[in-house]
CSV table of C-alpha atoms in Angstrom, one decimal:
chain,number,residue,atom,x,y,z
A,272,UNK,CA,-6.4,-19.2,-44.1
A,273,UNK,CA,-5.8,-15.5,-44.1
A,274,UNK,CA,-7.4,-15.3,-40.7
A,275,UNK,CA,-5.1,-18.1,-39.4
A,276,UNK,CA,-2.1,-16.2,-40.7
A,277,UNK,CA,-3.4,-13.1,-38.9
A,278,UNK,CA,-3.8,-15.0,-35.7
A,279,UNK,CA,-0.4,-16.6,-35.7
A,280,UNK,CA,1.4,-13.4,-36.6
A,281,UNK,CA,-0.6,-11.5,-34.0
A,282,UNK,CA,0.6,-13.9,-31.4
A,283,UNK,CA,4.2,-13.5,-32.3
A,284,UNK,CA,4.1,-9.7,-32.5
A,285,UNK,CA,2.0,-9.0,-29.5
A,286,UNK,CA,3.6,-9.2,-26.1
A,287,UNK,CA,0.9,-11.0,-24.1
A,288,UNK,CA,0.3,-8.6,-21.2
A,289,UNK,CA,-1.9,-10.9,-19.3
A,290,UNK,CA,0.7,-13.5,-18.8
A,291,UNK,CA,1.0,-11.7,-15.5
A,292,UNK,CA,3.6,-10.1,-13.3
A,293,UNK,CA,7.2,-9.9,-14.5
A,294,UNK,CA,9.9,-9.6,-11.9
A,295,UNK,CA,12.7,-7.7,-13.5
A,296,UNK,CA,15.2,-7.7,-10.6
A,297,UNK,CA,15.2,-9.1,-7.1
A,298,UNK,CA,17.8,-9.2,-4.3
A,299,UNK,CA,18.7,-12.7,-3.2
A,300,UNK,CA,17.0,-12.8,0.1
A,301,UNK,CA,13.9,-10.6,-0.5
A,302,UNK,CA,10.5,-12.2,-0.8
A,303,UNK,CA,7.1,-11.0,-2.0
A,304,UNK,CA,5.0,-13.2,0.2
A,305,UNK,CA,4.0,-12.7,3.8
A,306,UNK,CA,5.8,-15.8,5.0
A,307,UNK,CA,9.2,-14.9,6.3
A,308,UNK,CA,12.2,-16.8,7.2
A,309,UNK,CA,13.2,-16.0,10.7
A,310,UNK,CA,16.7,-14.7,11.2
A,311,UNK,CA,16.9,-13.1,7.8
A,312,UNK,CA,18.8,-9.8,7.5
A,313,UNK,CA,16.7,-8.2,4.9
A,314,UNK,CA,13.3,-6.6,5.3
A,315,UNK,CA,10.5,-8.0,3.2
A,316,UNK,CA,8.1,-5.9,1.2
A,317,UNK,CA,5.0,-6.8,3.1
A,318,UNK,CA,3.9,-5.5,6.4
A,319,UNK,CA,5.0,-8.3,8.7
A,320,UNK,CA,8.7,-8.2,8.8
A,321,UNK,CA,11.6,-8.7,11.0
A,322,UNK,CA,12.4,-5.2,12.1
A,323,UNK,CA,16.0,-4.4,12.9
A,324,UNK,CA,15.4,-1.4,15.1
A,325,UNK,CA,18.3,0.8,14.3
A,326,UNK,CA,19.0,4.4,14.3
A,327,UNK,CA,15.4,5.4,14.3
A,328,UNK,CA,14.9,7.2,11.0
A,329,UNK,CA,13.1,10.5,10.8
A,330,UNK,CA,10.4,11.1,8.2
A,331,UNK,CA,11.1,14.0,5.8
A,332,UNK,CA,9.2,16.0,3.3
A,333,UNK,CA,11.0,15.1,0.1
A,334,UNK,CA,12.1,17.8,-2.3
A,335,UNK,CA,14.5,16.1,-4.6
A,336,UNK,CA,15.3,12.6,-5.8
A,337,UNK,CA,18.6,11.3,-7.2
A,338,UNK,CA,19.2,7.9,-8.8
A,339,UNK,CA,22.9,7.8,-9.7
A,340,UNK,CA,22.8,4.5,-11.5
A,341,UNK,CA,20.4,5.8,-14.1
A,342,UNK,CA,21.3,9.5,-14.0
A,343,UNK,CA,18.1,10.8,-12.6
A,344,UNK,CA,18.0,14.0,-10.7
A,345,UNK,CA,14.6,15.6,-10.3
A,346,UNK,CA,12.5,17.9,-8.1
A,347,UNK,CA,9.7,16.2,-6.1
A,348,UNK,CA,6.2,17.8,-5.9
A,349,UNK,CA,3.4,17.0,-3.5
A,350,UNK,CA,0.5,15.1,-5.0
A,351,UNK,CA,-2.8,14.1,-3.5
A,352,UNK,CA,-5.9,12.2,-4.6
A,353,UNK,CA,-7.9,13.0,-7.8
A,354,UNK,CA,-11.6,13.5,-7.8
A,355,UNK,CA,-12.0,9.9,-8.9
A,356,UNK,CA,-9.9,8.6,-6.0
A,357,UNK,CA,-6.8,7.9,-8.1
A,358,UNK,CA,-3.3,9.4,-7.4
A,359,UNK,CA,-2.5,12.8,-8.8
A,360,UNK,CA,0.7,12.9,-10.9
A,361,UNK,CA,2.8,15.8,-12.1
A,362,UNK,CA,1.6,17.4,-15.3
A,363,UNK,CA,5.1,17.5,-16.9
A,364,UNK,CA,7.8,15.1,-17.7
A,365,UNK,CA,10.4,16.4,-15.3
A,366,UNK,CA,9.0,16.3,-11.8
A,367,UNK,CA,8.4,13.3,-9.6
A,368,UNK,CA,5.3,13.3,-7.5
A,369,UNK,CA,5.1,12.2,-3.9
A,370,UNK,CA,1.8,10.8,-2.6
A,371,UNK,CA,1.5,13.3,0.3
A,372,UNK,CA,-1.6,11.8,2.0
A,373,UNK,CA,0.4,8.7,2.5
A,374,UNK,CA,3.7,8.2,4.3
A,375,UNK,CA,6.8,10.5,4.5
A,376,UNK,CA,10.1,8.9,3.3
A,377,UNK,CA,11.8,7.7,6.4
A,378,UNK,CA,8.6,7.1,8.4
A,379,UNK,CA,7.4,3.5,9.0
A,380,UNK,CA,5.2,2.6,6.0
A,381,UNK,CA,5.3,2.9,2.3
A,382,UNK,CA,6.3,6.3,0.9
A,383,UNK,CA,5.3,6.4,-2.8
A,384,UNK,CA,6.8,8.4,-5.7
A,385,UNK,CA,5.4,8.4,-9.2
A,386,UNK,CA,6.9,9.8,-12.3
A,387,UNK,CA,6.1,9.7,-16.0
A,388,UNK,CA,7.9,7.2,-18.2
A,389,UNK,CA,7.3,9.2,-21.3
A,390,UNK,CA,5.4,12.2,-22.7
A,391,UNK,CA,3.7,12.5,-26.0
A,392,UNK,CA,7.0,13.3,-27.6
A,393,UNK,CA,9.6,11.2,-25.9
A,394,UNK,CA,11.2,9.9,-22.8
A,395,UNK,CA,10.3,11.4,-19.4
A,396,UNK,CA,11.9,11.5,-16.0
A,397,UNK,CA,11.4,7.8,-15.1
A,398,UNK,CA,12.1,6.4,-18.6
A,399,UNK,CA,15.0,4.3,-17.4
A,400,UNK,CA,13.4,3.1,-14.2
A,401,UNK,CA,13.1,-0.4,-15.5
A,402,UNK,CA,16.9,-0.6,-15.7
A,403,UNK,CA,17.2,-0.5,-11.9
A,404,UNK,CA,18.6,-3.5,-10.2
A,405,UNK,CA,18.5,-4.8,-6.7
A,406,UNK,CA,21.2,-3.0,-4.7
A,407,UNK,CA,21.0,0.3,-6.6
A,408,UNK,CA,20.6,3.4,-4.4
A,409,UNK,CA,18.1,6.1,-4.4
A,410,UNK,CA,18.8,9.4,-2.6
A,411,UNK,CA,15.9,11.4,-1.2
A,412,UNK,CA,16.7,15.0,-0.1
A,413,UNK,CA,14.7,16.9,2.4
A,414,UNK,CA,15.2,20.2,4.0
A,415,UNK,CA,17.5,19.0,6.8
A,416,UNK,CA,18.6,15.6,5.8
A,417,UNK,CA,19.1,13.0,3.0
A,418,UNK,CA,17.8,9.5,3.1
A,419,UNK,CA,19.4,6.6,1.2
A,420,UNK,CA,17.1,3.8,0.0
A,421,UNK,CA,18.3,0.5,-1.5
A,422,UNK,CA,16.4,-1.2,-4.3
A,423,UNK,CA,15.1,-4.6,-3.2
A,424,UNK,CA,12.9,-5.6,-6.2
A,425,UNK,CA,11.7,-4.4,-9.5
A,426,UNK,CA,8.3,-5.8,-10.7
A,427,UNK,CA,6.0,-5.0,-13.7
A,428,UNK,CA,2.3,-5.8,-13.2
A,429,UNK,CA,-0.6,-5.7,-15.6
A,430,UNK,CA,-2.2,-2.4,-14.6
A,431,UNK,CA,-5.3,-3.8,-13.0
A,432,UNK,CA,-3.3,-6.4,-11.1
A,433,UNK,CA,-0.9,-4.1,-9.3
A,434,UNK,CA,-1.3,-4.8,-5.5
A,435,UNK,CA,-2.3,-1.3,-4.4
A,436,UNK,CA,-2.4,-2.3,-0.7
A,437,UNK,CA,1.1,-3.6,-0.9
A,438,UNK,CA,2.4,-0.5,-2.7
A,439,UNK,CA,0.6,2.2,-0.8
A,440,UNK,CA,-0.5,0.4,2.4
A,441,UNK,CA,1.2,0.1,5.8
A,442,UNK,CA,4.5,-1.6,6.3
A,443,UNK,CA,6.6,-2.0,9.3
A,444,UNK,CA,9.9,-0.7,7.9
A,445,UNK,CA,10.5,2.7,6.3
A,446,UNK,CA,10.0,1.8,2.6
A,447,UNK,CA,10.0,3.8,-0.6
A,448,UNK,CA,8.2,2.6,-3.7
A,449,UNK,CA,8.7,4.2,-7.1
A,450,UNK,CA,6.1,3.7,-9.7
A,451,UNK,CA,5.8,4.5,-13.4
A,452,UNK,CA,4.2,3.0,-16.5
A,453,UNK,CA,5.8,0.3,-18.6
A,454,UNK,CA,5.1,-2.3,-21.2
A,455,UNK,CA,3.2,-1.6,-24.4
A,456,UNK,CA,1.2,1.6,-24.8
A,457,UNK,CA,-2.5,1.0,-25.6
A,458,UNK,CA,-3.5,3.8,-27.8
A,459,UNK,CA,-7.2,3.1,-27.5
A,460,UNK,CA,-7.2,3.1,-23.7
A,461,UNK,CA,-4.7,5.9,-23.7
A,462,UNK,CA,-2.5,4.3,-21.1
A,463,UNK,CA,0.2,1.7,-20.7
A,464,UNK,CA,-0.7,-1.9,-20.2
A,465,UNK,CA,1.6,-2.3,-17.2
A,466,UNK,CA,2.8,-0.5,-14.1
A,467,UNK,CA,6.4,-0.8,-12.9
A,468,UNK,CA,7.0,-0.8,-9.1
A,469,UNK,CA,10.5,-0.4,-7.7
A,470,UNK,CA,10.5,-1.6,-4.1
A,471,UNK,CA,13.2,0.0,-1.9
A,472,UNK,CA,14.0,0.0,1.8
A,473,UNK,CA,15.8,2.7,3.8
A,474,UNK,CA,19.5,2.1,4.7
A,475,UNK,CA,20.9,5.4,5.8
A,476,UNK,CA,20.0,9.0,6.8
A,477,UNK,CA,22.5,11.9,6.8
A,478,UNK,CA,22.1,15.5,7.9
A,479,UNK,CA,22.2,18.0,5.1
B,251,UNK,CA,-10.0,-27.5,-46.8
B,252,UNK,CA,-9.6,-23.8,-47.2
B,253,UNK,CA,-12.9,-23.2,-45.4
B,254,UNK,CA,-11.8,-25.4,-42.5
B,255,UNK,CA,-8.6,-23.4,-42.1
B,256,UNK,CA,-10.4,-20.1,-42.1
B,257,UNK,CA,-12.9,-21.4,-39.6
B,258,UNK,CA,-10.2,-22.5,-37.3
B,259,UNK,CA,-8.6,-19.1,-37.8
B,260,UNK,CA,-11.7,-17.4,-36.7
B,261,UNK,CA,-12.1,-19.5,-33.6
B,262,UNK,CA,-8.4,-19.1,-32.7
B,263,UNK,CA,-8.6,-15.4,-33.2
B,264,UNK,CA,-11.7,-15.0,-31.1
B,265,UNK,CA,-10.1,-17.1,-28.3
B,266,UNK,CA,-6.9,-15.1,-28.6
B,267,UNK,CA,-8.7,-11.8,-28.2
B,268,UNK,CA,-10.4,-12.8,-25.0
B,269,UNK,CA,-7.1,-13.8,-23.3
B,270,UNK,CA,-7.9,-14.6,-19.7
B,271,UNK,CA,-7.0,-11.9,-17.2
B,272,UNK,CA,-6.3,-13.4,-13.8
B,273,UNK,CA,-7.9,-11.4,-11.1
B,274,UNK,CA,-5.4,-11.3,-8.4
B,275,UNK,CA,-7.2,-9.9,-5.4
B,276,UNK,CA,-4.9,-11.2,-2.6
B,277,UNK,CA,-6.5,-9.0,0.0
B,278,UNK,CA,-10.0,-10.2,0.2
B,279,UNK,CA,-9.2,-12.7,3.0
B,280,UNK,CA,-6.7,-10.5,4.9
B,281,UNK,CA,-7.4,-8.7,8.1
B,282,UNK,CA,-5.7,-5.5,9.3
B,283,UNK,CA,-4.4,-5.4,12.9
B,284,UNK,CA,-2.6,-2.7,14.8
B,285,UNK,CA,-1.1,-3.1,18.2
B,286,UNK,CA,-1.4,-0.5,21.0
B,287,UNK,CA,0.7,-0.4,24.2
B,288,UNK,CA,-1.8,1.1,26.7
B,289,UNK,CA,-0.3,-0.2,30.0
B,290,UNK,CA,0.8,2.8,32.0
B,291,UNK,CA,3.5,1.0,34.0
B,292,UNK,CA,4.6,-1.8,31.7
B,293,UNK,CA,8.0,-1.5,30.2
B,294,UNK,CA,8.7,-1.3,26.4
B,295,UNK,CA,7.7,-4.6,24.7
B,296,UNK,CA,8.4,-6.7,21.7
B,297,UNK,CA,5.3,-8.1,20.0
B,298,UNK,CA,5.5,-11.4,18.1
B,299,UNK,CA,2.8,-12.8,15.9
B,300,UNK,CA,3.2,-16.5,15.1
B,301,UNK,CA,6.7,-16.3,16.3
B,302,UNK,CA,7.7,-13.4,14.0
B,303,UNK,CA,8.5,-10.0,15.5
B,304,UNK,CA,6.1,-7.4,14.3
B,305,UNK,CA,7.3,-4.5,16.5
B,306,UNK,CA,10.2,-4.1,18.8
B,307,UNK,CA,10.6,-1.6,21.6
B,308,UNK,CA,7.0,-0.4,21.7
B,309,UNK,CA,6.6,1.8,24.7
B,310,UNK,CA,3.5,3.0,26.6
B,311,UNK,CA,1.3,5.0,24.1
B,312,UNK,CA,3.0,3.6,21.0
B,313,UNK,CA,0.7,2.3,18.3
B,314,UNK,CA,1.8,0.4,15.2
B,315,UNK,CA,0.4,1.0,11.7
B,316,UNK,CA,-2.1,-1.6,10.5
B,317,UNK,CA,-0.3,-4.8,9.6
B,318,UNK,CA,-1.9,-7.4,7.4
B,319,UNK,CA,-2.7,-10.9,8.7
B,320,UNK,CA,-4.4,-13.7,6.8
B,321,UNK,CA,-7.9,-14.4,8.2
B,322,UNK,CA,-7.9,-17.1,10.9
B,323,UNK,CA,-6.2,-17.8,14.2
B,324,UNK,CA,-2.9,-16.3,15.2
B,325,UNK,CA,-0.7,-16.4,18.3
B,326,UNK,CA,0.3,-13.1,19.8
B,327,UNK,CA,3.2,-13.1,22.3
B,328,UNK,CA,4.3,-10.0,24.1
B,329,UNK,CA,7.7,-10.0,25.6
B,330,UNK,CA,9.5,-7.4,27.7
B,331,UNK,CA,11.8,-5.7,25.2
B,332,UNK,CA,14.8,-7.8,24.2
B,333,UNK,CA,13.8,-10.9,26.3
B,334,UNK,CA,12.4,-13.1,23.6
B,335,UNK,CA,15.4,-15.5,23.7
B,336,UNK,CA,15.7,-15.8,27.4
B,337,UNK,CA,12.3,-15.4,29.0
B,338,UNK,CA,8.7,-16.3,28.6
B,339,UNK,CA,6.3,-13.8,27.1
B,340,UNK,CA,4.7,-11.4,29.5
B,341,UNK,CA,1.4,-12.0,27.7
B,342,UNK,CA,0.4,-14.7,25.2
B,343,UNK,CA,-2.9,-15.2,23.6
B,344,UNK,CA,-4.6,-16.5,20.4
B,345,UNK,CA,-6.6,-14.1,18.3
B,346,UNK,CA,-9.0,-14.9,15.6
B,347,UNK,CA,-9.4,-12.4,12.8
B,348,UNK,CA,-11.8,-12.2,9.9
B,349,UNK,CA,-11.0,-11.3,6.3
B,350,UNK,CA,-11.8,-7.7,5.5
B,351,UNK,CA,-12.0,-6.6,9.1
B,352,UNK,CA,-9.7,-4.2,10.9
B,353,UNK,CA,-8.7,-4.6,14.6
B,354,UNK,CA,-6.9,-2.7,17.4
B,355,UNK,CA,-5.3,-5.1,19.9
B,356,UNK,CA,-4.4,-3.2,23.0
B,357,UNK,CA,-2.2,-4.3,25.9
B,358,UNK,CA,-4.1,-2.8,28.8
B,359,UNK,CA,-4.0,-2.6,32.6
B,360,UNK,CA,-1.1,-2.4,35.0
B,361,UNK,CA,1.8,-4.7,34.4
B,362,UNK,CA,0.7,-7.0,37.2
B,363,UNK,CA,-2.7,-7.5,35.6
B,364,UNK,CA,-1.7,-7.2,32.0
B,365,UNK,CA,-4.3,-8.3,29.5
B,366,UNK,CA,-5.1,-7.9,25.8
B,367,UNK,CA,-8.3,-6.3,24.6
B,368,UNK,CA,-9.2,-6.5,20.9
B,369,UNK,CA,-11.5,-4.0,19.3
B,370,UNK,CA,-13.1,-4.1,15.8
B,371,UNK,CA,-12.2,-1.0,13.8
B,372,UNK,CA,-14.2,0.7,11.1
B,373,UNK,CA,-12.1,2.2,8.3
B,374,UNK,CA,-14.6,4.2,6.4
B,375,UNK,CA,-16.7,7.2,7.3
B,376,UNK,CA,-20.1,8.1,5.9
B,377,UNK,CA,-20.2,10.4,2.9
B,378,UNK,CA,-19.3,14.0,4.0
B,379,UNK,CA,-18.9,13.1,7.6
B,380,UNK,CA,-16.3,11.7,10.0
B,381,UNK,CA,-16.6,8.9,12.6
B,382,UNK,CA,-15.4,9.1,16.2
B,383,UNK,CA,-15.4,6.6,19.1
B,384,UNK,CA,-13.8,6.6,22.5
B,385,UNK,CA,-11.9,3.9,24.2
B,386,UNK,CA,-11.5,3.7,28.0
B,387,UNK,CA,-8.2,2.2,28.8
B,388,UNK,CA,-7.4,3.7,32.2
B,389,UNK,CA,-7.2,0.9,34.7
B,390,UNK,CA,-8.5,2.6,37.8
B,391,UNK,CA,-10.5,5.3,36.1
B,392,UNK,CA,-14.2,5.9,36.7
B,393,UNK,CA,-16.9,5.6,34.0
B,394,UNK,CA,-16.7,8.7,31.7
B,395,UNK,CA,-18.8,10.8,29.4
B,396,UNK,CA,-17.3,12.5,26.4
B,397,UNK,CA,-18.9,15.6,24.9
B,398,UNK,CA,-18.5,19.2,24.1
B,399,UNK,CA,-17.6,21.4,27.0
B,400,UNK,CA,-20.9,22.6,28.4
B,401,UNK,CA,-22.7,20.5,25.9
B,402,UNK,CA,-24.5,17.1,25.9
B,403,UNK,CA,-22.5,13.9,26.1
B,404,UNK,CA,-21.7,12.3,22.7
B,405,UNK,CA,-20.6,9.2,24.5
B,406,UNK,CA,-22.0,8.2,27.9
B,407,UNK,CA,-20.8,5.9,30.6
B,408,UNK,CA,-17.7,4.4,28.9
B,409,UNK,CA,-16.0,2.0,31.3
B,410,UNK,CA,-12.6,0.3,31.4
B,411,UNK,CA,-11.7,-1.7,29.4
B,412,UNK,CA,-14.0,-1.0,26.5
B,413,UNK,CA,-14.6,1.2,23.4
B,414,UNK,CA,-17.8,2.8,22.5
B,415,UNK,CA,-19.5,2.4,19.1
B,416,UNK,CA,-18.6,5.0,16.4
B,417,UNK,CA,-20.7,8.1,16.2
B,418,UNK,CA,-21.0,10.0,12.9
B,419,UNK,CA,-19.7,13.5,13.4
B,420,UNK,CA,-19.7,16.5,11.1
B,421,UNK,CA,-16.3,17.9,10.2
B,422,UNK,CA,-15.2,20.8,12.3
B,423,UNK,CA,-13.2,21.9,15.4
B,424,UNK,CA,-14.7,20.9,18.7
B,425,UNK,CA,-14.0,21.8,22.3
B,426,UNK,CA,-14.4,18.3,23.7
B,427,UNK,CA,-13.8,17.0,27.1
B,428,UNK,CA,-13.6,13.7,28.9
B,429,UNK,CA,-15.6,14.0,32.2
B,430,UNK,CA,-17.0,12.0,35.0
B,431,UNK,CA,-20.6,11.2,34.7
B,432,UNK,CA,-21.2,13.9,37.3
B,433,UNK,CA,-19.6,16.4,35.1
B,434,UNK,CA,-16.1,16.9,36.5
B,435,UNK,CA,-13.6,17.4,33.7
B,436,UNK,CA,-10.9,14.8,33.5
B,437,UNK,CA,-9.2,15.7,30.2
B,438,UNK,CA,-9.6,18.9,28.3
B,439,UNK,CA,-9.7,18.3,24.5
B,440,UNK,CA,-10.4,21.8,23.4
B,441,UNK,CA,-9.6,22.5,19.7
B,442,UNK,CA,-10.0,18.9,18.5
B,443,UNK,CA,-10.0,18.9,14.7
B,444,UNK,CA,-12.3,16.5,13.0
B,445,UNK,CA,-11.8,16.2,9.3
B,446,UNK,CA,-14.3,14.9,6.8
B,447,UNK,CA,-13.7,11.3,5.7
B,448,UNK,CA,-11.6,10.4,8.6
B,449,UNK,CA,-12.3,7.8,11.3
B,450,UNK,CA,-10.9,8.5,14.8
B,451,UNK,CA,-10.4,6.3,17.9
B,452,UNK,CA,-9.7,8.4,20.9
B,453,UNK,CA,-8.2,6.1,23.5
B,454,UNK,CA,-8.1,7.4,27.1
B,455,UNK,CA,-4.9,6.0,28.5
B,456,UNK,CA,-2.7,6.5,31.6
B,457,UNK,CA,-3.9,6.5,35.1
B,458,UNK,CA,-6.8,8.2,37.0
B,459,UNK,CA,-4.3,10.7,38.3
B,460,UNK,CA,-2.7,11.5,34.9
B,461,UNK,CA,-5.1,10.6,32.1
B,462,UNK,CA,-4.5,11.5,28.5
B,463,UNK,CA,-6.0,10.9,25.1
B,464,UNK,CA,-4.3,9.1,22.3
B,465,UNK,CA,-6.1,10.1,19.1
B,466,UNK,CA,-5.6,7.4,16.4
B,467,UNK,CA,-6.8,7.5,12.9
B,468,UNK,CA,-8.5,4.3,11.7
B,469,UNK,CA,-8.7,5.0,8.0
B,470,UNK,CA,-5.9,4.9,5.5
B,471,UNK,CA,-5.6,7.2,2.6
B,472,UNK,CA,-4.9,5.2,-0.5
B,473,UNK,CA,-5.6,5.7,-4.1
B,474,UNK,CA,-8.1,3.3,-5.7
B,475,UNK,CA,-6.0,2.6,-8.8
B,476,UNK,CA,-2.5,3.0,-10.1
B,477,UNK,CA,-1.7,6.4,-11.7
B,478,UNK,CA,-1.3,6.8,-15.4
B,479,UNK,CA,2.3,7.9,-15.9
B,480,UNK,CA,2.9,7.7,-19.6
B,481,UNK,CA,1.7,9.0,-22.9
B,482,UNK,CA,3.3,6.6,-25.3
B,483,UNK,CA,5.8,9.0,-26.9
B,484,UNK,CA,8.6,6.7,-26.3
B,485,UNK,CA,6.8,3.3,-26.0
B,486,UNK,CA,5.9,0.6,-28.4
B,487,UNK,CA,2.2,0.4,-29.0
B,488,UNK,CA,0.0,-2.5,-28.5
B,489,UNK,CA,-2.2,-1.6,-31.4
B,490,UNK,CA,0.8,-1.6,-33.8
B,491,UNK,CA,1.0,-5.3,-33.3
B,492,UNK,CA,-2.6,-5.6,-34.4
B,493,UNK,CA,-1.9,-3.4,-37.4
B,494,UNK,CA,1.1,-5.4,-38.6
B,495,UNK,CA,-0.8,-8.6,-38.1
B,496,UNK,CA,-3.8,-7.5,-40.0
B,497,UNK,CA,-1.6,-6.4,-42.9
B,498,UNK,CA,0.1,-9.8,-43.0
B,499,UNK,CA,-3.3,-11.5,-42.7
B,500,UNK,CA,-4.7,-9.4,-45.6
B,501,UNK,CA,-1.7,-10.2,-47.8
B,502,UNK,CA,-2.1,-13.9,-47.0
B,503,UNK,CA,-5.7,-13.7,-47.8
B,504,UNK,CA,-5.0,-12.0,-51.0
B,505,UNK,CA,-2.3,-14.5,-52.0
B,506,UNK,CA,-4.6,-17.4,-51.1
B,507,UNK,CA,-7.4,-15.9,-53.2
B,508,UNK,CA,-5.1,-15.5,-56.2
B,509,UNK,CA,-3.8,-19.0,-55.8
B,510,UNK,CA,-7.2,-20.4,-55.4
B,511,UNK,CA,-8.5,-18.7,-58.6
B,512,UNK,CA,-5.4,-19.8,-60.5
B,513,UNK,CA,-6.0,-23.4,-59.5
B,514,UNK,CA,-9.6,-23.1,-60.5
B,515,UNK,CA,-8.6,-21.8,-63.9
B,516,UNK,CA,-6.0,-24.4,-64.4
């Protein structure tokens, strides 16, 4: 009987992480599958998309990120691959890392930025990332210009189910994906149970 | 009765702990395809796959990044830029792609004889080495050898329109050249840097009079897993739930025990 009570209360308290992917925010016409609707104005998050060839954007080496809607303003550092083949991340709670072997923001493809959600003591640079909504803007500053990206979708995945290829792989439009940890923190595994991905697409480039 | 409940509890608890984790590997049956415009006199084109535009305004020597396509058959239509609405495609063909395989689909030959050639790409190099292959996409060019200047040919007798197999090459900087089989240099590729872990396709494009090399990279750098970007300092813990639940469970067990004993005594 005690065990039954244990089980029932466990279920109530414990956010089931393996229920799967949670979409926190999405713009009306964006989709997450490869099938598209022809004639749509928006650019999907997978690699086959209707490209509206516009002012061709120039890729930049990013040095600073600003997200006005959640008061983020942070330096960007270059990160590569770890010895185990994972992505390196900054060793502090203030910098945001750019996956340098991948794509430059502004170039065709997925540029990826990763930042900590919290440190051992408290919130870190991407603590409020899960508050972002479709339509919010992200500013990426480089040496000669600033790119503006618009949030298309915010999704939380159980860590092992995050679609690496979709986040880091090729894409036809210049995209920027922000990643951080989210969900409950698993003290035994020493990592969060979920990963948050904010999918954004480029909308503007201005000279500095 | 109490025993039945506790047995049920155990079963439920065990089932609850092994909650199913759906393995979502959506990319096992996807193929990667990139498109290369290798026709020296064809205008810029728009490429459609299954009636959806995948690249617009691709000019001679443009190559797309790898796009993902589900394994199976697809229709590729190539239109002169901007003419999709009004005119027939310049080139139309069905391609069949296998899951887990990468391809380069090149539009080759002069515009009057435009054709599509598909090559299978490798995306991984051997440990500590690089991979290199050569593609001959020059319509009126002779068969060629590629090797180090004053050295042996690494690739011999490559003809239009084909690509050689990949050769394993050690990382380094090489003074390579594309030359006729008699040894006359056609393209000087001195100072070619070959980096460990990379896979290269060197496509010879252009015309016999003005040939050039388009060096593409066939591998993609991508991490194997998501980074860990949190230390729990401002997050709710999963194990707290277990702790609270066990405390409640223990209290319930204790209460049950006391009640049970009281009933017995009564």
